[in-house]
């Protein structure tokens, strides 16, 4: 990524954070950052009950069910605070992430056959959703 594109990307994130349409959640173990997720909120009233998991990362050596549940407890807490009842995301079909989302309890509500491309290869993507109450059960709340 060249500097101009990088700067535009960072400026866009800053603007979304300032407008409160994007929120970042961090999970620490001792003083080390082990996981982060960004949540995107819809500003129009007809979709105010929905938020999107935009990007989530767990440090490779920290990937465990305990860290995953801790991250989702934080997501539940924040989404409850905002009055969210449904969480959506999109993911490349059959990826490790796709399998993880299914394990958590997300269900598919749509598919895009040409979701992503690597070189000449095209991959399908799945659109997934979960209700907040179902997510709470996964976290043990």
CSV table of C-alpha atoms in Angstrom, one decimal:
chain,number,residue,atom,x,y,z
A,1,UNK,CA,0.0,0.0,0.0
A,2,UNK,CA,1.5,3.3,-1.0
A,3,UNK,CA,1.6,6.3,1.4
A,4,UNK,CA,-1.3,8.1,-0.3
A,5,UNK,CA,-3.7,5.1,-0.1
A,6,UNK,CA,-2.5,4.5,3.5
A,7,UNK,CA,-3.2,8.1,4.5
A,8,UNK,CA,-6.7,8.0,2.9
A,9,UNK,CA,-7.4,4.7,4.7
A,10,UNK,CA,-6.3,6.1,8.1
A,11,UNK,CA,-8.2,9.4,7.5
A,12,UNK,CA,-11.4,7.4,6.7
A,13,UNK,CA,-11.0,5.3,9.9
A,14,UNK,CA,-10.5,8.5,11.9
A,15,UNK,CA,-13.7,10.1,10.4
A,16,UNK,CA,-15.7,6.9,11.1
A,17,UNK,CA,-14.5,6.8,14.7
A,18,UNK,CA,-15.3,10.5,15.1
A,19,UNK,CA,-18.8,10.1,13.7
A,20,UNK,CA,-19.3,7.0,15.9
A,21,UNK,CA,-20.2,4.8,13.0
A,22,UNK,CA,-17.1,2.7,13.7
A,23,UNK,CA,-16.0,1.4,17.1
A,24,UNK,CA,-12.8,-0.5,18.0
A,25,UNK,CA,-12.7,-3.1,20.8
A,26,UNK,CA,-9.4,-4.4,22.2
A,27,UNK,CA,-8.8,-7.5,24.4
A,28,UNK,CA,-5.6,-7.5,26.5
A,29,UNK,CA,-3.9,-10.3,28.3
A,30,UNK,CA,-1.8,-8.8,31.1
A,31,UNK,CA,-0.5,-5.7,29.2
A,32,UNK,CA,-0.3,-7.3,25.7
A,33,UNK,CA,-2.9,-6.8,23.0
A,34,UNK,CA,-4.2,-10.2,22.0
A,35,UNK,CA,-7.4,-9.4,20.0
A,36,UNK,CA,-9.2,-6.6,18.3
A,37,UNK,CA,-12.5,-6.2,16.4
A,38,UNK,CA,-14.1,-3.3,14.6
A,39,UNK,CA,-17.8,-2.8,14.7
A,40,UNK,CA,-19.6,-0.7,12.1
A,41,UNK,CA,-23.0,0.8,13.1
A,42,UNK,CA,-25.7,1.8,10.7
A,43,UNK,CA,-26.9,5.4,11.1
A,44,UNK,CA,-30.3,5.1,9.3
A,45,UNK,CA,-33.1,4.4,11.8
A,46,UNK,CA,-34.4,1.4,9.8
A,47,UNK,CA,-31.1,-0.5,10.4
A,48,UNK,CA,-30.2,1.0,13.8
A,49,UNK,CA,-30.7,-2.5,15.4
A,50,UNK,CA,-27.9,-4.0,13.3
A,51,UNK,CA,-24.2,-3.7,13.5
A,52,UNK,CA,-21.5,-5.3,11.3
A,53,UNK,CA,-18.4,-7.0,12.4
A,54,UNK,CA,-16.0,-5.3,10.0
A,55,UNK,CA,-12.7,-6.8,10.9
A,56,UNK,CA,-11.5,-9.1,13.7
A,57,UNK,CA,-8.1,-10.4,14.6
A,58,UNK,CA,-6.8,-12.6,17.3
A,59,UNK,CA,-3.0,-12.9,17.7
A,60,UNK,CA,-2.0,-16.3,16.3
A,61,UNK,CA,-0.4,-17.6,19.5
A,62,UNK,CA,-3.3,-16.5,21.6
A,63,UNK,CA,-6.1,-18.2,19.6
A,64,UNK,CA,-8.2,-20.1,22.1
A,65,UNK,CA,-11.8,-20.5,23.0
A,66,UNK,CA,-11.2,-18.4,26.2
A,67,UNK,CA,-9.9,-15.4,24.2
A,68,UNK,CA,-12.6,-15.8,21.6
A,69,UNK,CA,-15.3,-15.8,24.3
A,70,UNK,CA,-13.7,-12.8,26.0
A,71,UNK,CA,-13.7,-10.9,22.7
A,72,UNK,CA,-17.4,-11.7,22.2
A,73,UNK,CA,-18.3,-10.8,25.7
A,74,UNK,CA,-16.9,-7.3,24.9
A,75,UNK,CA,-18.9,-7.3,21.6
A,76,UNK,CA,-22.1,-8.2,23.5
A,77,UNK,CA,-21.5,-5.5,26.1
A,78,UNK,CA,-20.9,-2.8,23.5
A,79,UNK,CA,-23.8,-3.9,21.2
A,80,UNK,CA,-26.2,-4.0,24.1
A,81,UNK,CA,-25.1,-0.5,25.1
A,82,UNK,CA,-26.1,0.6,21.6
A,83,UNK,CA,-29.4,-1.2,21.5
A,84,UNK,CA,-28.2,-3.7,18.8
A,85,UNK,CA,-30.1,-7.0,18.5
A,86,UNK,CA,-28.5,-8.4,15.3
A,87,UNK,CA,-24.9,-8.7,14.2
A,88,UNK,CA,-23.9,-9.3,10.6
A,89,UNK,CA,-20.6,-10.0,8.8
A,90,UNK,CA,-19.3,-11.3,5.5
A,91,UNK,CA,-16.5,-13.9,5.1
A,92,UNK,CA,-14.9,-16.1,2.4
A,93,UNK,CA,-16.7,-19.4,2.2
A,94,UNK,CA,-14.9,-22.5,3.7
A,95,UNK,CA,-12.1,-20.4,5.3
A,96,UNK,CA,-11.0,-21.0,8.9
A,97,UNK,CA,-12.9,-17.8,9.8
A,98,UNK,CA,-16.1,-19.1,8.1
A,99,UNK,CA,-15.9,-22.3,10.1
A,100,UNK,CA,-15.3,-20.3,13.3
A,101,UNK,CA,-18.4,-18.1,12.7
A,102,UNK,CA,-20.5,-21.2,12.2
A,103,UNK,CA,-19.2,-22.7,15.4
A,104,UNK,CA,-20.1,-19.5,17.3
A,105,UNK,CA,-23.7,-19.8,16.0
A,106,UNK,CA,-23.8,-17.4,13.0
A,107,UNK,CA,-26.0,-18.6,10.1
A,108,UNK,CA,-25.8,-17.8,6.5
A,109,UNK,CA,-28.4,-15.6,4.8
A,110,UNK,CA,-26.8,-15.0,1.5
A,111,UNK,CA,-23.9,-15.9,-0.8
A,112,UNK,CA,-21.9,-14.0,-3.4
A,113,UNK,CA,-20.1,-16.3,-5.8
A,114,UNK,CA,-17.4,-13.8,-6.9
A,115,UNK,CA,-16.7,-12.4,-3.4
A,116,UNK,CA,-12.9,-12.2,-3.6
A,117,UNK,CA,-10.1,-12.9,-6.0
A,118,UNK,CA,-6.6,-14.0,-5.7
A,119,UNK,CA,-4.9,-13.9,-9.0
A,120,UNK,CA,-7.2,-15.5,-11.5
A,121,UNK,CA,-9.0,-17.6,-8.8
A,122,UNK,CA,-12.4,-16.4,-7.6
A,123,UNK,CA,-13.9,-17.4,-4.2
A,124,UNK,CA,-17.4,-17.3,-2.9
A,125,UNK,CA,-18.3,-15.3,0.2
A,126,UNK,CA,-21.1,-15.8,2.7
A,127,UNK,CA,-23.1,-13.2,4.5
A,128,UNK,CA,-23.9,-14.3,8.0
A,129,UNK,CA,-25.9,-13.1,11.0
A,130,UNK,CA,-26.6,-13.9,14.6
A,131,UNK,CA,-29.1,-12.5,17.1
A,132,UNK,CA,-27.6,-10.9,20.3
A,133,UNK,CA,-29.4,-13.4,22.6
A,134,UNK,CA,-27.9,-16.4,20.7
A,135,UNK,CA,-24.4,-14.7,20.9
A,136,UNK,CA,-24.9,-14.3,24.7
A,137,UNK,CA,-25.4,-18.0,25.0
A,138,UNK,CA,-22.1,-18.7,23.3
A,139,UNK,CA,-20.3,-16.3,25.7
A,140,UNK,CA,-22.0,-17.8,28.7
A,141,UNK,CA,-23.9,-14.6,29.6
